PDB file of N, CA and C in Angstrom:
ATOM      1  N   MET A  27     -22.132 -15.833   7.759  1.00  0.00           N
ATOM      2  CA  MET A  27     -21.502 -14.531   7.667  1.00  0.00           C
ATOM      3  C   MET A  27     -22.060 -13.656   8.769  1.00  0.00           C
ATOM      4  N   ALA A  28     -21.164 -13.100   9.578  1.00  0.00           N
ATOM      5  CA  ALA A  28     -21.580 -12.258  10.699  1.00  0.00           C
ATOM      6  C   ALA A  28     -21.329 -10.794  10.355  1.00  0.00           C
ATOM      7  N   THR A  29     -22.134  -9.922  10.958  1.00  0.00           N
ATOM      8  CA  THR A  29     -21.904  -8.488  10.831  1.00  0.00           C
ATOM      9  C   THR A  29     -21.149  -8.031  12.070  1.00  0.00           C
ATOM     10  N   LEU A  30     -19.938  -7.498  11.837  1.00  0.00           N
ATOM     11  CA  LEU A  30     -19.095  -7.038  12.934  1.00  0.00           C
ATOM     12  C   LEU A  30     -19.539  -5.645  13.370  1.00  0.00           C
ATOM     13  N   THR A  31     -19.407  -5.385  14.675  1.00  0.00           N
ATOM     14  CA  THR A  31     -19.762  -4.083  15.235  1.00  0.00           C
ATOM     15  C   THR A  31     -18.552  -3.160  15.167  1.00  0.00           C
ATOM     16  N   VAL A  32     -18.781  -1.933  14.742  1.00  0.00           N
ATOM     17  CA  VAL A  32     -17.721  -0.921  14.662  1.00  0.00           C
ATOM     18  C   VAL A  32     -17.593  -0.243  16.024  1.00  0.00           C
ATOM     19  N   VAL A  33     -16.344  -0.138  16.511  1.00  0.00           N
ATOM     20  CA  VAL A  33     -16.042   0.573  17.757  1.00  0.00           C
ATOM     21  C   VAL A  33     -15.513   1.940  17.382  1.00  0.00           C
ATOM     22  N   SER A  34     -16.049   2.972  17.970  1.00  0.00           N
ATOM     23  CA  SER A  34     -15.566   4.335  17.719  1.00  0.00           C
ATOM     24  C   SER A  34     -14.432   4.639  18.700  1.00  0.00           C
ATOM     25  N   ALA A  35     -13.254   4.926  18.166  1.00  0.00           N
ATOM     26  CA  ALA A  35     -12.103   5.269  18.981  1.00  0.00           C
ATOM     27  C   ALA A  35     -12.337   6.633  19.619  1.00  0.00           C
ATOM     28  N   ALA A  36     -11.729   6.854  20.792  1.00  0.00           N
ATOM     29  CA  ALA A  36     -11.875   8.135  21.499  1.00  0.00           C
ATOM     30  C   ALA A  36     -10.560   8.471  22.173  1.00  0.00           C
ATOM     31  N   VAL A  37     -10.336   9.740  22.386  1.00  0.00           N
ATOM     32  CA  VAL A  37      -9.110  10.205  23.062  1.00  0.00           C
ATOM     33  C   VAL A  37      -9.027   9.576  24.446  1.00  0.00           C
ATOM     34  N   THR A  38     -10.152   9.383  25.094  1.00  0.00           N
ATOM     35  CA  THR A  38     -10.166   8.815  26.437  1.00  0.00           C
ATOM     36  C   THR A  38     -10.163   7.291  26.428  1.00  0.00           C
ATOM     37  N   GLY A  39     -10.149   6.703  25.246  1.00  0.00           N
ATOM     38  CA  GLY A  39     -10.116   5.250  25.113  1.00  0.00           C
ATOM     39  C   GLY A  39     -11.500   4.691  24.830  1.00  0.00           C
ATOM     40  N   ALA A  40     -11.541   3.558  24.215  1.00  0.00           N
ATOM     41  CA  ALA A  40     -12.792   2.882  23.920  1.00  0.00           C
ATOM     42  C   ALA A  40     -12.597   1.387  24.156  1.00  0.00           C
ATOM     43  N   ALA A  41     -13.488   0.827  24.921  1.00  0.00           N
ATOM     44  CA  ALA A  41     -13.422  -0.613  25.200  1.00  0.00           C
ATOM     45  C   ALA A  41     -13.961  -1.377  23.992  1.00  0.00           C
ATOM     46  N   TYR A  42     -13.351  -2.498  23.711  1.00  0.00           N
ATOM     47  CA  TYR A  42     -13.855  -3.359  22.637  1.00  0.00           C
ATOM     48  C   TYR A  42     -13.556  -4.803  22.963  1.00  0.00           C
ATOM     49  N   THR A  43     -14.383  -5.667  22.416  1.00  0.00           N
ATOM     50  CA  THR A  43     -14.171  -7.100  22.575  1.00  0.00           C
ATOM     51  C   THR A  43     -14.037  -7.700  21.166  1.00  0.00           C
ATOM     52  N   PRO A  44     -12.872  -8.247  20.839  1.00  0.00           N
ATOM     53  CA  PRO A  44     -12.717  -8.852  19.516  1.00  0.00           C
ATOM     54  C   PRO A  44     -13.721  -9.982  19.304  1.00  0.00           C
ATOM     55  N   ALA A  45     -14.152 -10.132  18.066  1.00  0.00           N
ATOM     56  CA  ALA A  45     -15.082 -11.201  17.705  1.00  0.00           C
ATOM     57  C   ALA A  45     -14.311 -12.344  17.031  1.00  0.00           C
ATOM     58  N   ALA A  46     -14.796 -13.546  17.191  1.00  0.00           N
ATOM     59  CA  ALA A  46     -14.209 -14.672  16.461  1.00  0.00           C
ATOM     60  C   ALA A  46     -14.516 -14.519  14.978  1.00  0.00           C
ATOM     61  N   ALA A  47     -13.536 -14.724  14.149  1.00  0.00           N
ATOM     62  CA  ALA A  47     -13.736 -14.684  12.688  1.00  0.00           C
ATOM     63  C   ALA A  47     -14.710 -15.799  12.292  1.00  0.00           C
ATOM     64  N   ALA A  48     -15.685 -15.478  11.457  1.00  0.00           N
ATOM     65  CA  ALA A  48     -16.692 -16.434  11.042  1.00  0.00           C
ATOM     66  C   ALA A  48     -16.198 -17.270   9.853  1.00  0.00           C
ATOM     67  N   GLY A  49     -16.485 -18.547   9.883  1.00  0.00           N
ATOM     68  CA  GLY A  49     -16.046 -19.455   8.823  1.00  0.00           C
ATOM     69  C   GLY A  49     -16.529 -19.049   7.440  1.00  0.00           C
ATOM     70  N   GLY A  50     -17.717 -18.479   7.358  1.00  0.00           N
ATOM     71  CA  GLY A  50     -18.264 -18.045   6.069  1.00  0.00           C
ATOM     72  C   GLY A  50     -17.886 -16.625   5.713  1.00  0.00           C
ATOM     73  N   GLY A  51     -17.057 -15.988   6.531  1.00  0.00           N
ATOM     74  CA  GLY A  51     -16.661 -14.608   6.292  1.00  0.00           C
ATOM     75  C   GLY A  51     -17.465 -13.646   7.158  1.00  0.00           C
ATOM     76  N   ASP A  52     -17.136 -12.384   7.079  1.00  0.00           N
ATOM     77  CA  ASP A  52     -17.793 -11.352   7.859  1.00  0.00           C
ATOM     78  C   ASP A  52     -18.034 -10.128   6.982  1.00  0.00           C
ATOM     79  N   VAL A  53     -18.909  -9.251   7.473  1.00  0.00           N
ATOM     80  CA  VAL A  53     -19.119  -7.938   6.862  1.00  0.00           C
ATOM     81  C   VAL A  53     -19.100  -6.900   7.963  1.00  0.00           C
ATOM     82  N   PHE A  54     -18.826  -5.640   7.590  1.00  0.00           N
ATOM     83  CA  PHE A  54     -18.918  -4.556   8.557  1.00  0.00           C
ATOM     84  C   PHE A  54     -19.267  -3.267   7.823  1.00  0.00           C
ATOM     85  N   PRO A  55     -20.021  -2.381   8.521  1.00  0.00           N
ATOM     86  CA  PRO A  55     -20.358  -1.092   7.928  1.00  0.00           C
ATOM     87  C   PRO A  55     -19.101  -0.262   7.743  1.00  0.00           C
ATOM     88  N   ASN A  56     -19.035   0.483   6.651  1.00  0.00           N
ATOM     89  CA  ASN A  56     -17.819   1.220   6.311  1.00  0.00           C
ATOM     90  C   ASN A  56     -18.154   2.635   5.852  1.00  0.00           C
ATOM     91  N   ASP A  57     -17.490   3.629   6.477  1.00  0.00           N
ATOM     92  CA  ASP A  57     -17.673   5.016   6.062  1.00  0.00           C
ATOM     93  C   ASP A  57     -16.427   5.584   5.390  1.00  0.00           C
ATOM     94  N   GLY A  58     -15.440   4.731   5.126  1.00  0.00           N
ATOM     95  CA  GLY A  58     -14.223   5.173   4.506  1.00  0.00           C
ATOM     96  C   GLY A  58     -13.097   5.466   5.481  1.00  0.00           C
ATOM     97  N   ASN A  59     -13.417   5.557   6.781  1.00  0.00           N
ATOM     98  CA  ASN A  59     -12.398   5.783   7.812  1.00  0.00           C
ATOM     99  C   ASN A  59     -12.278   4.568   8.746  1.00  0.00           C
ATOM    100  N   THR A  60     -12.780   3.463   8.313  1.00  0.00           N
ATOM    101  CA  THR A  60     -12.847   2.265   9.154  1.00  0.00           C
ATOM    102  C   THR A  60     -11.620   1.389   8.936  1.00  0.00           C
ATOM    103  N   ARG A  61     -11.108   0.827  10.025  1.00  0.00           N
ATOM    104  CA  ARG A  61      -9.957  -0.078   9.968  1.00  0.00           C
ATOM    105  C   ARG A  61     -10.341  -1.422  10.549  1.00  0.00           C
ATOM    106  N   LEU A  62      -9.689  -2.449  10.081  1.00  0.00           N
ATOM    107  CA  LEU A  62      -9.914  -3.813  10.556  1.00  0.00           C
ATOM    108  C   LEU A  62      -8.668  -4.277  11.275  1.00  0.00           C
ATOM    109  N   LEU A  63      -8.823  -4.787  12.493  1.00  0.00           N
ATOM    110  CA  LEU A  63      -7.730  -5.365  13.256  1.00  0.00           C
ATOM    111  C   LEU A  63      -7.935  -6.868  13.278  1.00  0.00           C
ATOM    112  N   VAL A  64      -6.955  -7.614  12.735  1.00  0.00           N
ATOM    113  CA  VAL A  64      -7.033  -9.069  12.694  1.00  0.00           C
ATOM    114  C   VAL A  64      -5.898  -9.615  13.558  1.00  0.00           C
ATOM    115  N   THR A  65      -6.251 -10.510  14.474  1.00  0.00           N
ATOM    116  CA  THR A  65      -5.253 -11.152  15.318  1.00  0.00           C
ATOM    117  C   THR A  65      -5.311 -12.667  15.067  1.00  0.00           C
ATOM    118  N   ASN A  66      -4.181 -13.236  14.719  1.00  0.00           N
ATOM    119  CA  ASN A  66      -4.099 -14.660  14.416  1.00  0.00           C
ATOM    120  C   ASN A  66      -3.399 -15.362  15.567  1.00  0.00           C
ATOM    121  N   GLY A  67      -4.195 -16.015  16.407  1.00  0.00           N
ATOM    122  CA  GLY A  67      -3.644 -16.777  17.529  1.00  0.00           C
ATOM    123  C   GLY A  67      -3.341 -18.216  17.158  1.00  0.00           C
ATOM    124  N   GLY A  68      -3.524 -18.561  15.896  1.00  0.00           N
ATOM    125  CA  GLY A  68      -3.322 -19.935  15.427  1.00  0.00           C
ATOM    126  C   GLY A  68      -1.855 -20.260  15.184  1.00  0.00           C
ATOM    127  N   GLY A  69      -1.605 -21.481  14.773  1.00  0.00           N
ATOM    128  CA  GLY A  69      -0.250 -21.967  14.578  1.00  0.00           C
ATOM    129  C   GLY A  69       0.306 -21.762  13.176  1.00  0.00           C
ATOM    130  N   GLY A  70      -0.512 -21.279  12.245  1.00  0.00           N
ATOM    131  CA  GLY A  70      -0.042 -21.051  10.883  1.00  0.00           C
ATOM    132  C   GLY A  70      -0.558 -19.739  10.343  1.00  0.00           C
ATOM    133  N   SER A  71       0.069 -19.251   9.301  1.00  0.00           N
ATOM    134  CA  SER A  71      -0.351 -18.012   8.677  1.00  0.00           C
ATOM    135  C   SER A  71      -1.729 -18.158   8.042  1.00  0.00           C
ATOM    136  N   ILE A  72      -2.491 -17.069   8.039  1.00  0.00           N
ATOM    137  CA  ILE A  72      -3.789 -17.057   7.362  1.00  0.00           C
ATOM    138  C   ILE A  72      -3.825 -15.889   6.375  1.00  0.00           C
ATOM    139  N   ASN A  73      -4.770 -15.931   5.472  1.00  0.00           N
ATOM    140  CA  ASN A  73      -5.010 -14.813   4.560  1.00  0.00           C
ATOM    141  C   ASN A  73      -6.393 -14.228   4.832  1.00  0.00           C
ATOM    142  N   VAL A  74      -6.458 -12.906   4.837  1.00  0.00           N
ATOM    143  CA  VAL A  74      -7.719 -12.195   4.904  1.00  0.00           C
ATOM    144  C   VAL A  74      -7.925 -11.589   3.512  1.00  0.00           C
ATOM    145  N   THR A  75      -9.076 -11.864   2.918  1.00  0.00           N
ATOM    146  CA  THR A  75      -9.366 -11.347   1.583  1.00  0.00           C
ATOM    147  C   THR A  75     -10.506 -10.346   1.668  1.00  0.00           C
ATOM    148  N   ILE A  76     -10.256  -9.141   1.130  1.00  0.00           N
ATOM    149  CA  ILE A  76     -11.253  -8.086   1.056  1.00  0.00           C
ATOM    150  C   ILE A  76     -11.566  -7.925  -0.415  1.00  0.00           C
ATOM    151  N   THR A  77     -12.818  -8.161  -0.776  1.00  0.00           N
ATOM    152  CA  THR A  77     -13.212  -8.194  -2.173  1.00  0.00           C
ATOM    153  C   THR A  77     -13.922  -6.891  -2.563  1.00  0.00           C
ATOM    154  N   PRO A  78     -13.350  -6.128  -3.528  1.00  0.00           N
ATOM    155  CA  PRO A  78     -14.050  -4.950  -4.017  1.00  0.00           C
ATOM    156  C   PRO A  78     -15.420  -5.332  -4.576  1.00  0.00           C
ATOM    157  N   GLN A  79     -16.384  -4.469  -4.390  1.00  0.00           N
ATOM    158  CA  GLN A  79     -17.762  -4.744  -4.776  1.00  0.00           C
ATOM    159  C   GLN A  79     -18.212  -3.969  -6.020  1.00  0.00           C
ATOM    160  N   ASN A  80     -17.426  -2.968  -6.425  1.00  0.00           N
ATOM    161  CA  ASN A  80     -17.874  -2.061  -7.481  1.00  0.00           C
ATOM    162  C   ASN A  80     -16.758  -1.689  -8.438  1.00  0.00           C
ATOM    163  N   THR A  81     -17.149  -1.362  -9.651  1.00  0.00           N
ATOM    164  CA  THR A  81     -16.276  -0.774 -10.658  1.00  0.00           C
ATOM    165  C   THR A  81     -16.602   0.716 -10.716  1.00  0.00           C
ATOM    166  N   VAL A  82     -15.600   1.569 -10.656  1.00  0.00           N
ATOM    167  CA  VAL A  82     -15.807   3.013 -10.678  1.00  0.00           C
ATOM    168  C   VAL A  82     -15.058   3.606 -11.859  1.00  0.00           C
ATOM    169  N   ASN A  83     -15.769   4.315 -12.716  1.00  0.00           N
ATOM    170  CA  ASN A  83     -15.164   4.934 -13.908  1.00  0.00           C
ATOM    171  C   ASN A  83     -14.337   3.939 -14.705  1.00  0.00           C
ATOM    172  N   GLY A  84     -14.836   2.712 -14.836  1.00  0.00           N
ATOM    173  CA  GLY A  84     -14.168   1.687 -15.612  1.00  0.00           C
ATOM    174  C   GLY A  84     -13.020   1.012 -14.898  1.00  0.00           C
ATOM    175  N   LEU A  85     -12.721   1.407 -13.637  1.00  0.00           N
ATOM    176  CA  LEU A  85     -11.619   0.802 -12.890  1.00  0.00           C
ATOM    177  C   LEU A  85     -12.153  -0.244 -11.916  1.00  0.00           C
ATOM    178  N   THR A  86     -11.676  -1.457 -12.065  1.00  0.00           N
ATOM    179  CA  THR A  86     -12.020  -2.535 -11.144  1.00  0.00           C
ATOM    180  C   THR A  86     -10.772  -2.920 -10.381  1.00  0.00           C
ATOM    181  N   LEU A  87     -10.837  -2.845  -9.073  1.00  0.00           N
ATOM    182  CA  LEU A  87      -9.696  -3.233  -8.227  1.00  0.00           C
ATOM    183  C   LEU A  87      -9.651  -4.745  -8.065  1.00  0.00           C
ATOM    184  N   SER A  88      -8.461  -5.262  -7.880  1.00  0.00           N
ATOM    185  CA  SER A  88      -8.315  -6.693  -7.547  1.00  0.00           C
ATOM    186  C   SER A  88      -8.613  -6.880  -6.064  1.00  0.00           C
ATOM    187  N   ALA A  89      -8.948  -8.086  -5.699  1.00  0.00           N
ATOM    188  CA  ALA A  89      -9.146  -8.406  -4.282  1.00  0.00           C
ATOM    189  C   ALA A  89      -7.860  -8.117  -3.523  1.00  0.00           C
ATOM    190  N   VAL A  90      -8.015  -7.630  -2.311  1.00  0.00           N
ATOM    191  CA  VAL A  90      -6.880  -7.368  -1.428  1.00  0.00           C
ATOM    192  C   VAL A  90      -6.705  -8.583  -0.545  1.00  0.00           C
ATOM    193  N   VAL A  91      -5.535  -9.192  -0.599  1.00  0.00           N
ATOM    194  CA  VAL A  91      -5.235 -10.360   0.203  1.00  0.00           C
ATOM    195  C   VAL A  91      -4.107 -10.018   1.155  1.00  0.00           C
ATOM    196  N   VAL A  92      -4.392 -10.111   2.457  1.00  0.00           N
ATOM    197  CA  VAL A  92      -3.411  -9.738   3.477  1.00  0.00           C
ATOM    198  C   VAL A  92      -3.046 -10.973   4.286  1.00  0.00           C
ATOM    199  N   ALA A  93      -1.766 -11.326   4.288  1.00  0.00           N
ATOM    200  CA  ALA A  93      -1.293 -12.442   5.110  1.00  0.00           C
ATOM    201  C   ALA A  93      -1.083 -11.975   6.547  1.00  0.00           C
ATOM    202  N   VAL A  94      -1.560 -12.776   7.485  1.00  0.00           N
ATOM    203  CA  VAL A  94      -1.362 -12.509   8.910  1.00  0.00           C
ATOM    204  C   VAL A  94      -0.649 -13.733   9.479  1.00  0.00           C
ATOM    205  N   ALA A  95       0.594 -13.540   9.868  1.00  0.00           N
ATOM    206  CA  ALA A  95       1.416 -14.658  10.363  1.00  0.00           C
ATOM    207  C   ALA A  95       0.874 -15.198  11.685  1.00  0.00           C
ATOM    208  N   ALA A  96       1.249 -16.424  11.993  1.00  0.00           N
ATOM    209  CA  ALA A  96       0.871 -17.037  13.263  1.00  0.00           C
ATOM    210  C   ALA A  96       1.353 -16.166  14.418  1.00  0.00           C
ATOM    211  N   GLY A  97       0.470 -15.883  15.371  1.00  0.00           N
ATOM    212  CA  GLY A  97       0.844 -15.097  16.535  1.00  0.00           C
ATOM    213  C   GLY A  97       0.925 -13.594  16.281  1.00  0.00           C
ATOM    214  N   ALA A  98       0.520 -13.139  15.108  1.00  0.00           N
ATOM    215  CA  ALA A  98       0.649 -11.724  14.745  1.00  0.00           C
ATOM    216  C   ALA A  98      -0.720 -11.053  14.647  1.00  0.00           C
ATOM    217  N   SER A  99      -0.674  -9.731  14.623  1.00  0.00           N
ATOM    218  CA  SER A  99      -1.860  -8.914  14.395  1.00  0.00           C
ATOM    219  C   SER A  99      -1.551  -7.934  13.281  1.00  0.00           C
ATOM    220  N   LYS A 100      -2.566  -7.571  12.507  1.00  0.00           N
ATOM    221  CA  LYS A 100      -2.417  -6.559  11.474  1.00  0.00           C
ATOM    222  C   LYS A 100      -3.622  -5.640  11.470  1.00  0.00           C
ATOM    223  N   VAL A 101      -3.359  -4.352  11.217  1.00  0.00           N
ATOM    224  CA  VAL A 101      -4.419  -3.389  11.000  1.00  0.00           C
ATOM    225  C   VAL A 101      -4.532  -3.191   9.494  1.00  0.00           C
ATOM    226  N   ILE A 102      -5.735  -3.315   8.955  1.00  0.00           N
ATOM    227  CA  ILE A 102      -5.972  -3.261   7.522  1.00  0.00           C
ATOM    228  C   ILE A 102      -6.987  -2.151   7.239  1.00  0.00           C
ATOM    229  N   GLY A 103      -6.738  -1.365   6.210  1.00  0.00           N
ATOM    230  CA  GLY A 103      -7.663  -0.311   5.820  1.00  0.00           C
ATOM    231  C   GLY A 103      -6.952   1.029   5.761  1.00  0.00           C
ATOM    232  N   PRO A 104      -7.655   2.070   5.443  1.00  0.00           N
ATOM    233  CA  PRO A 104      -9.091   2.196   5.258  1.00  0.00           C
ATOM    234  C   PRO A 104      -9.550   1.622   3.917  1.00  0.00           C
ATOM    235  N   PHE A 105     -10.861   1.576   3.741  1.00  0.00           N
ATOM    236  CA  PHE A 105     -11.464   0.966   2.570  1.00  0.00           C
ATOM    237  C   PHE A 105     -12.327   2.018   1.842  1.00  0.00           C
ATOM    238  N   PRO A 106     -11.890   2.521   0.690  1.00  0.00           N
ATOM    239  CA  PRO A 106     -12.698   3.499  -0.037  1.00  0.00           C
ATOM    240  C   PRO A 106     -14.084   2.927  -0.353  1.00  0.00           C
ATOM    241  N   PRO A 107     -15.149   3.548   0.172  1.00  0.00           N
ATOM    242  CA  PRO A 107     -16.493   3.000   0.011  1.00  0.00           C
ATOM    243  C   PRO A 107     -16.901   2.772  -1.445  1.00  0.00           C
ATOM    244  N   GLN A 108     -16.495   3.645  -2.335  1.00  0.00           N
ATOM    245  CA  GLN A 108     -16.934   3.516  -3.737  1.00  0.00           C
ATOM    246  C   GLN A 108     -16.480   2.207  -4.364  1.00  0.00           C
ATOM    247  N   TYR A 109     -15.396   1.633  -3.868  1.00  0.00           N
ATOM    248  CA  TYR A 109     -14.917   0.357  -4.377  1.00  0.00           C
ATOM    249  C   TYR A 109     -15.334  -0.848  -3.501  1.00  0.00           C
ATOM    250  N   PHE A 110     -15.255  -0.677  -2.189  1.00  0.00           N
ATOM    251  CA  PHE A 110     -15.361  -1.818  -1.292  1.00  0.00           C
ATOM    252  C   PHE A 110     -16.744  -2.042  -0.667  1.00  0.00           C
ATOM    253  N   ASN A 111     -17.615  -1.025  -0.645  1.00  0.00           N
ATOM    254  CA  ASN A 111     -18.919  -1.219  -0.019  1.00  0.00           C
ATOM    255  C   ASN A 111     -19.891  -1.964  -0.929  1.00  0.00           C
ATOM    256  N   ASN A 112     -20.600  -2.926  -0.347  1.00  0.00           N
ATOM    257  CA  ASN A 112     -21.664  -3.586  -1.102  1.00  0.00           C
ATOM    258  C   ASN A 112     -22.906  -2.687  -1.078  1.00  0.00           C
ATOM    259  N   SER A 113     -24.011  -3.167  -1.582  1.00  0.00           N
ATOM    260  CA  SER A 113     -25.227  -2.354  -1.668  1.00  0.00           C
ATOM    261  C   SER A 113     -25.787  -1.993  -0.301  1.00  0.00           C
ATOM    262  N   SER A 114     -25.324  -2.660   0.762  1.00  0.00           N
ATOM    263  CA  SER A 114     -25.757  -2.359   2.125  1.00  0.00           C
ATOM    264  C   SER A 114     -24.750  -1.464   2.860  1.00  0.00           C
ATOM    265  N   GLY A 115     -23.722  -0.985   2.138  1.00  0.00           N
ATOM    266  CA  GLY A 115     -22.713  -0.119   2.758  1.00  0.00           C
ATOM    267  C   GLY A 115     -21.717  -0.871   3.616  1.00  0.00           C
ATOM    268  N   GLN A 116     -21.486  -2.154   3.279  1.00  0.00           N
ATOM    269  CA  GLN A 116     -20.621  -3.002   4.078  1.00  0.00           C
ATOM    270  C   GLN A 116     -19.432  -3.528   3.258  1.00  0.00           C
ATOM    271  N   VAL A 117     -18.310  -3.712   3.949  1.00  0.00           N
ATOM    272  CA  VAL A 117     -17.144  -4.373   3.382  1.00  0.00           C
ATOM    273  C   VAL A 117     -17.304  -5.876   3.613  1.00  0.00           C
ATOM    274  N   VAL A 118     -16.919  -6.678   2.632  1.00  0.00           N
ATOM    275  CA  VAL A 118     -17.047  -8.144   2.700  1.00  0.00           C
ATOM    276  C   VAL A 118     -15.665  -8.755   2.873  1.00  0.00           C
ATOM    277  N   LEU A 119     -15.531  -9.611   3.904  1.00  0.00           N
ATOM    278  CA  LEU A 119     -14.250 -10.267   4.223  1.00  0.00           C
ATOM    279  C   LEU A 119     -14.405 -11.788   4.185  1.00  0.00           C
ATOM    280  N   THR A 120     -13.347 -12.463   3.789  1.00  0.00           N
ATOM    281  CA  THR A 120     -13.260 -13.914   3.960  1.00  0.00           C
ATOM    282  C   THR A 120     -11.889 -14.240   4.535  1.00  0.00           C
ATOM    283  N   TYR A 121     -11.774 -15.410   5.107  1.00  0.00           N
ATOM    284  CA  TYR A 121     -10.548 -15.854   5.759  1.00  0.00           C
ATOM    285  C   TYR A 121     -10.167 -17.231   5.236  1.00  0.00           C
ATOM    286  N   SER A 122      -8.861 -17.475   5.118  1.00  0.00           N
ATOM    287  CA  SER A 122      -8.409 -18.801   4.684  1.00  0.00           C
ATOM    288  C   SER A 122      -8.544 -19.827   5.817  1.00  0.00           C
ATOM    289  N   ALA A 123      -8.563 -19.353   7.055  1.00  0.00           N
ATOM    290  CA  ALA A 123      -8.772 -20.196   8.237  1.00  0.00           C
ATOM    291  C   ALA A 123      -9.304 -19.292   9.334  1.00  0.00           C
ATOM    292  N   VAL A 124     -10.045 -19.857  10.287  1.00  0.00           N
ATOM    293  CA  VAL A 124     -10.608 -19.016  11.356  1.00  0.00           C
ATOM    294  C   VAL A 124     -10.271 -19.512  12.759  1.00  0.00           C
ATOM    295  N   THR A 125      -9.621 -20.634  12.874  1.00  0.00           N
ATOM    296  CA  THR A 125      -9.290 -21.158  14.198  1.00  0.00           C
ATOM    297  C   THR A 125      -8.351 -20.202  14.908  1.00  0.00           C
ATOM    298  N   SER A 126      -8.761 -19.738  16.075  1.00  0.00           N
ATOM    299  CA  SER A 126      -7.991 -18.797  16.921  1.00  0.00           C
ATOM    300  C   SER A 126      -7.762 -17.432  16.239  1.00  0.00           C
ATOM    301  N   VAL A 127      -8.637 -17.056  15.316  1.00  0.00           N
ATOM    302  CA  VAL A 127      -8.537 -15.747  14.654  1.00  0.00           C
ATOM    303  C   VAL A 127      -9.649 -14.860  15.181  1.00  0.00           C
ATOM    304  N   THR A 128      -9.272 -13.643  15.619  1.00  0.00           N
ATOM    305  CA  THR A 128     -10.257 -12.683  16.081  1.00  0.00           C
ATOM    306  C   THR A 128     -10.134 -11.392  15.238  1.00  0.00           C
ATOM    307  N   VAL A 129     -11.271 -10.673  15.167  1.00  0.00           N
ATOM    308  CA  VAL A 129     -11.317  -9.456  14.378  1.00  0.00           C
ATOM    309  C   VAL A 129     -12.033  -8.353  15.158  1.00  0.00           C
ATOM    310  N   SER A 130     -11.600  -7.123  14.926  1.00  0.00           N
ATOM    311  CA  SER A 130     -12.226  -5.948  15.493  1.00  0.00           C
ATOM    312  C   SER A 130     -12.283  -4.896  14.416  1.00  0.00           C
ATOM    313  N   VAL A 131     -13.329  -4.083  14.432  1.00  0.00           N
ATOM    314  CA  VAL A 131     -13.484  -2.999  13.455  1.00  0.00           C
ATOM    315  C   VAL A 131     -13.488  -1.693  14.243  1.00  0.00           C
ATOM    316  N   ILE A 132     -12.594  -0.794  13.850  1.00  0.00           N
ATOM    317  CA  ILE A 132     -12.410   0.442  14.607  1.00  0.00           C
ATOM    318  C   ILE A 132     -12.506   1.637  13.661  1.00  0.00           C
ATOM    319  N   ASN A 133     -13.220   2.649  14.136  1.00  0.00           N
ATOM    320  CA  ASN A 133     -13.372   3.879  13.374  1.00  0.00           C
ATOM    321  C   ASN A 133     -12.860   5.026  14.208  1.00  0.00           C
TER     322      ASN A 133
END
């Protein structure tokens, strides 16, 4: 499991380099305004699963599963910290496949 680096967007632009999706999943720091960009360069659709980490006021959210078609990109988020952050303040992601899949985290 890799920790993804958050890129801060700016009016003047911000350079970023997408990371390869890790086979064991990834985590990233989340302040509630963070978005995940997933690009699937593979030949088949993949699923990205974001697993809520907490129950708040008796409400437990189901895992969020986002399909990303072959050759497509999706922006996912934001992620309310009270539900999605683990004890380290990170969102936890897993992927159904990682071949030719890249991810970027943008705030």
